[in-house]
Amino acid sequence: MKTNSRPEDLADREEELTDCEPGDLVYISEIVASDEQRSRLAWHPSDCLQKETGRSPFSYCDKKSLMVECRKLDQEAHRICLEFYPETNTICHQLQTDAFKRQPKRLVNELKRSAEFAEIIEKQAERLSHSSDHIHDFLSSLDVQTQQVAQTSKNVEDRVNVGLEHSQSV
């Protein structure tokens, strides 16, 4: 039985550990400085290890509860949790390193998505501009036709008036 050695699953199964990362950890410096946060951090990979090895998962531990209230574990689970506790600084460092590694990739992906979105917006703006041009041309044509109809109506009115004057004089 290993008591003071690093948990073998932490060293051998880093990929699985990162799959089990708690998403809502407080800042790394706060974890390292707080026994409560270190206990909470040790709880999470210990629970993941329990599940991955086919054992029963730990009971639910509300984030608002103190870890002392959550530690109703059998002897083996308690031992696993205690093995992870001294490794919390290493876990914090690993999580921070992984976060720093993922940050540029995430930023690049966000920039890529933003550029793609900008291209889509640009294409839609072009379509709207073309549609606007067509609408403007149509309205201009309609205005010209309206002016022609008005002029034709004026010409007809003038001829009708001339005809009326001529018929009244006869």
PDB file of N, CA, C and O in Angstrom, residues 132-160:
ATOM      1  N   SER A 132     -30.525  46.775 -52.375  1.00  0.00           N
ATOM      2  CA  SER A 132     -30.840  48.195 -52.209  1.00  0.00           C
ATOM      3  C   SER A 132     -30.673  48.932 -53.541  1.00  0.00           C
ATOM      4  O   SER A 132     -31.502  49.785 -53.896  1.00  0.00           O
ATOM      5  N   ASP A 133     -29.596  48.599 -54.274  1.00  0.00           N
ATOM      6  CA  ASP A 133     -29.386  49.207 -55.595  1.00  0.00           C
ATOM      7  C   ASP A 133     -30.537  48.870 -56.537  1.00  0.00           C
ATOM      8  O   ASP A 133     -31.032  49.743 -57.260  1.00  0.00           O
ATOM      9  N   HIS A 134     -30.970  47.600 -56.530  1.00  0.00           N
ATOM     10  CA  HIS A 134     -32.086  47.185 -57.386  1.00  0.00           C
ATOM     11  C   HIS A 134     -33.363  47.916 -56.996  1.00  0.00           C
ATOM     12  O   HIS A 134     -34.117  48.370 -57.864  1.00  0.00           O
ATOM     13  N   ILE A 135     -33.595  48.043 -55.712  1.00  0.00           N
ATOM     14  CA  ILE A 135     -34.786  48.752 -55.240  1.00  0.00           C
ATOM     15  C   ILE A 135     -34.709  50.221 -55.657  1.00  0.00           C
ATOM     16  O   ILE A 135     -35.695  50.801 -56.129  1.00  0.00           O
ATOM     17  N   HIS A 136     -33.521  50.828 -55.507  1.00  0.00           N
ATOM     18  CA  HIS A 136     -33.343  52.224 -55.908  1.00  0.00           C
ATOM     19  C   HIS A 136     -33.595  52.389 -57.398  1.00  0.00           C
ATOM     20  O   HIS A 136     -34.288  53.332 -57.835  1.00  0.00           O
ATOM     21  N   ASP A 137     -33.034  51.492 -58.222  1.00  0.00           N
ATOM     22  CA  ASP A 137     -33.241  51.540 -59.673  1.00  0.00           C
ATOM     23  C   ASP A 137     -34.722  51.388 -60.017  1.00  0.00           C
ATOM     24  O   ASP A 137     -35.249  52.109 -60.870  1.00  0.00           O
ATOM     25  N   PHE A 138     -35.386  50.444 -59.335  1.00  0.00           N
ATOM     26  CA  PHE A 138     -36.815  50.220 -59.577  1.00  0.00           C
ATOM     27  C   PHE A 138     -37.621  51.466 -59.233  1.00  0.00           C
ATOM     28  O   PHE A 138     -38.492  51.890 -59.993  1.00  0.00           O
ATOM     29  N   LEU A 139     -37.322  52.062 -58.079  1.00  0.00           N
ATOM     30  CA  LEU A 139     -38.045  53.266 -57.666  1.00  0.00           C
ATOM     31  C   LEU A 139     -37.767  54.434 -58.617  1.00  0.00           C
ATOM     32  O   LEU A 139     -38.682  55.219 -58.929  1.00  0.00           O
ATOM     33  N   SER A 140     -36.525  54.549 -59.087  1.00  0.00           N
ATOM     34  CA  SER A 140     -36.198  55.594 -60.061  1.00  0.00           C
ATOM     35  C   SER A 140     -36.976  55.378 -61.347  1.00  0.00           C
ATOM     36  O   SER A 140     -37.526  56.332 -61.927  1.00  0.00           O
ATOM     37  N   SER A 141     -37.018  54.134 -61.808  1.00  0.00           N
ATOM     38  CA  SER A 141     -37.771  53.794 -63.019  1.00  0.00           C
ATOM     39  C   SER A 141     -39.256  54.090 -62.822  1.00  0.00           C
ATOM     40  O   SER A 141     -39.925  54.633 -63.709  1.00  0.00           O
ATOM     41  N   LEU A 142     -39.759  53.740 -61.641  1.00  0.00           N
ATOM     42  CA  LEU A 142     -41.157  54.002 -61.326  1.00  0.00           C
ATOM     43  C   LEU A 142     -41.432  55.511 -61.322  1.00  0.00           C
ATOM     44  O   LEU A 142     -42.466  55.969 -61.817  1.00  0.00           O
ATOM     45  N   ASP A 143     -40.486  56.288 -60.808  1.00  0.00           N
ATOM     46  CA  ASP A 143     -40.627  57.741 -60.779  1.00  0.00           C
ATOM     47  C   ASP A 143     -40.661  58.294 -62.202  1.00  0.00           C
ATOM     48  O   ASP A 143     -41.490  59.159 -62.524  1.00  0.00           O
ATOM     49  N   VAL A 144     -39.765  57.801 -63.057  1.00  0.00           N
ATOM     50  CA  VAL A 144     -39.735  58.240 -64.458  1.00  0.00           C
ATOM     51  C   VAL A 144     -41.060  57.898 -65.138  1.00  0.00           C
ATOM     52  O   VAL A 144     -41.656  58.734 -65.840  1.00  0.00           O
ATOM     53  N   GLN A 145     -41.535  56.679 -64.923  1.00  0.00           N
ATOM     54  CA  GLN A 145     -42.809  56.268 -65.524  1.00  0.00           C
ATOM     55  C   GLN A 145     -43.966  57.121 -65.000  1.00  0.00           C
ATOM     56  O   GLN A 145     -44.864  57.508 -65.757  1.00  0.00           O
ATOM     57  N   THR A 146     -43.926  57.427 -63.702  1.00  0.00           N
ATOM     58  CA  THR A 146     -44.980  58.266 -63.112  1.00  0.00           C
ATOM     59  C   THR A 146     -44.951  59.655 -63.747  1.00  0.00           C
ATOM     60  O   THR A 146     -46.008  60.228 -64.060  1.00  0.00           O
ATOM     61  N   GLN A 147     -43.755  60.204 -63.946  1.00  0.00           N
ATOM     62  CA  GLN A 147     -43.637  61.520 -64.588  1.00  0.00           C
ATOM     63  C   GLN A 147     -44.136  61.468 -66.036  1.00  0.00           C
ATOM     64  O   GLN A 147     -44.795  62.405 -66.515  1.00  0.00           O
ATOM     65  N   GLN A 148     -43.845  60.356 -66.744  1.00  0.00           N
ATOM     66  CA  GLN A 148     -44.316  60.204 -68.118  1.00  0.00           C
ATOM     67  C   GLN A 148     -45.842  60.111 -68.153  1.00  0.00           C
ATOM     68  O   GLN A 148     -46.490  60.715 -69.016  1.00  0.00           O
ATOM     69  N   VAL A 149     -46.420  59.345 -67.209  1.00  0.00           N
ATOM     70  CA  VAL A 149     -47.879  59.234 -67.143  1.00  0.00           C
ATOM     71  C   VAL A 149     -48.480  60.602 -66.824  1.00  0.00           C
ATOM     72  O   VAL A 149     -49.493  61.007 -67.409  1.00  0.00           O
ATOM     73  N   ALA A 150     -47.855  61.345 -65.923  1.00  0.00           N
ATOM     74  CA  ALA A 150     -48.350  62.682 -65.587  1.00  0.00           C
ATOM     75  C   ALA A 150     -48.278  63.598 -66.805  1.00  0.00           C
ATOM     76  O   ALA A 150     -49.216  64.371 -67.067  1.00  0.00           O
ATOM     77  N   GLN A 151     -47.166  63.532 -67.541  1.00  0.00           N
ATOM     78  CA  GLN A 151     -47.027  64.363 -68.752  1.00  0.00           C
ATOM     79  C   GLN A 151     -48.053  63.957 -69.797  1.00  0.00           C
ATOM     80  O   GLN A 151     -48.665  64.810 -70.430  1.00  0.00           O
ATOM     81  N   THR A 152     -48.236  62.656 -69.987  1.00  0.00           N
ATOM     82  CA  THR A 152     -49.230  62.171 -70.947  1.00  0.00           C
ATOM     83  C   THR A 152     -50.621  62.642 -70.531  1.00  0.00           C
ATOM     84  O   THR A 152     -51.413  63.083 -71.370  1.00  0.00           O
ATOM     85  N   SER A 153     -50.911  62.538 -69.241  1.00  0.00           N
ATOM     86  CA  SER A 153     -52.214  63.001 -68.739  1.00  0.00           C
ATOM     87  C   SER A 153     -52.384  64.496 -68.999  1.00  0.00           C
ATOM     88  O   SER A 153     -53.461  64.965 -69.378  1.00  0.00           O
ATOM     89  N   LYS A 154     -51.331  65.267 -68.809  1.00  0.00           N
ATOM     90  CA  LYS A 154     -51.367  66.719 -69.049  1.00  0.00           C
ATOM     91  C   LYS A 154     -51.621  66.985 -70.513  1.00  0.00           C
ATOM     92  O   LYS A 154     -52.434  67.858 -70.880  1.00  0.00           O
ATOM     93  N   ASN A 155     -50.923  66.214 -71.404  1.00  0.00           N
ATOM     94  CA  ASN A 155     -51.120  66.376 -72.850  1.00  0.00           C
ATOM     95  C   ASN A 155     -52.561  66.048 -73.239  1.00  0.00           C
ATOM     96  O   ASN A 155     -53.171  66.759 -74.051  1.00  0.00           O
ATOM     97  N   VAL A 156     -53.086  64.952 -72.680  1.00  0.00           N
ATOM     98  CA  VAL A 156     -54.472  64.556 -72.973  1.00  0.00           C
ATOM     99  C   VAL A 156     -55.426  65.653 -72.482  1.00  0.00           C
ATOM    100  O   VAL A 156     -56.369  66.031 -73.187  1.00  0.00           O
ATOM    101  N   GLU A 157     -55.164  66.178 -71.302  1.00  0.00           N
ATOM    102  CA  GLU A 157     -56.026  67.237 -70.747  1.00  0.00           C
ATOM    103  C   GLU A 157     -55.987  68.470 -71.653  1.00  0.00           C
ATOM    104  O   GLU A 157     -57.031  69.076 -71.936  1.00  0.00           O
ATOM    105  N   ASP A 158     -54.784  68.829 -72.116  1.00  0.00           N
ATOM    106  CA  ASP A 158     -54.654  69.981 -73.010  1.00  0.00           C
ATOM    107  C   ASP A 158     -55.440  69.752 -74.301  1.00  0.00           C
ATOM    108  O   ASP A 158     -56.151  70.647 -74.786  1.00  0.00           O
ATOM    109  N   ARG A 159     -55.357  68.553 -74.858  1.00  0.00           N
ATOM    110  CA  ARG A 159     -56.073  68.235 -76.110  1.00  0.00           C
ATOM    111  C   ARG A 159     -57.586  68.237 -75.875  1.00  0.00           C
ATOM    112  O   ARG A 159     -58.343  68.703 -76.726  1.00  0.00           O
ATOM    113  N   VAL A 160     -57.986  67.690 -74.717  1.00  0.00           N
ATOM    114  CA  VAL A 160     -59.418  67.684 -74.406  1.00  0.00           C
ATOM    115  C   VAL A 160     -59.918  69.127 -74.272  1.00  0.00           C
ATOM    116  O   VAL A 160     -60.992  69.482 -74.784  1.00  0.00           O
TER     117      VAL A 160
END
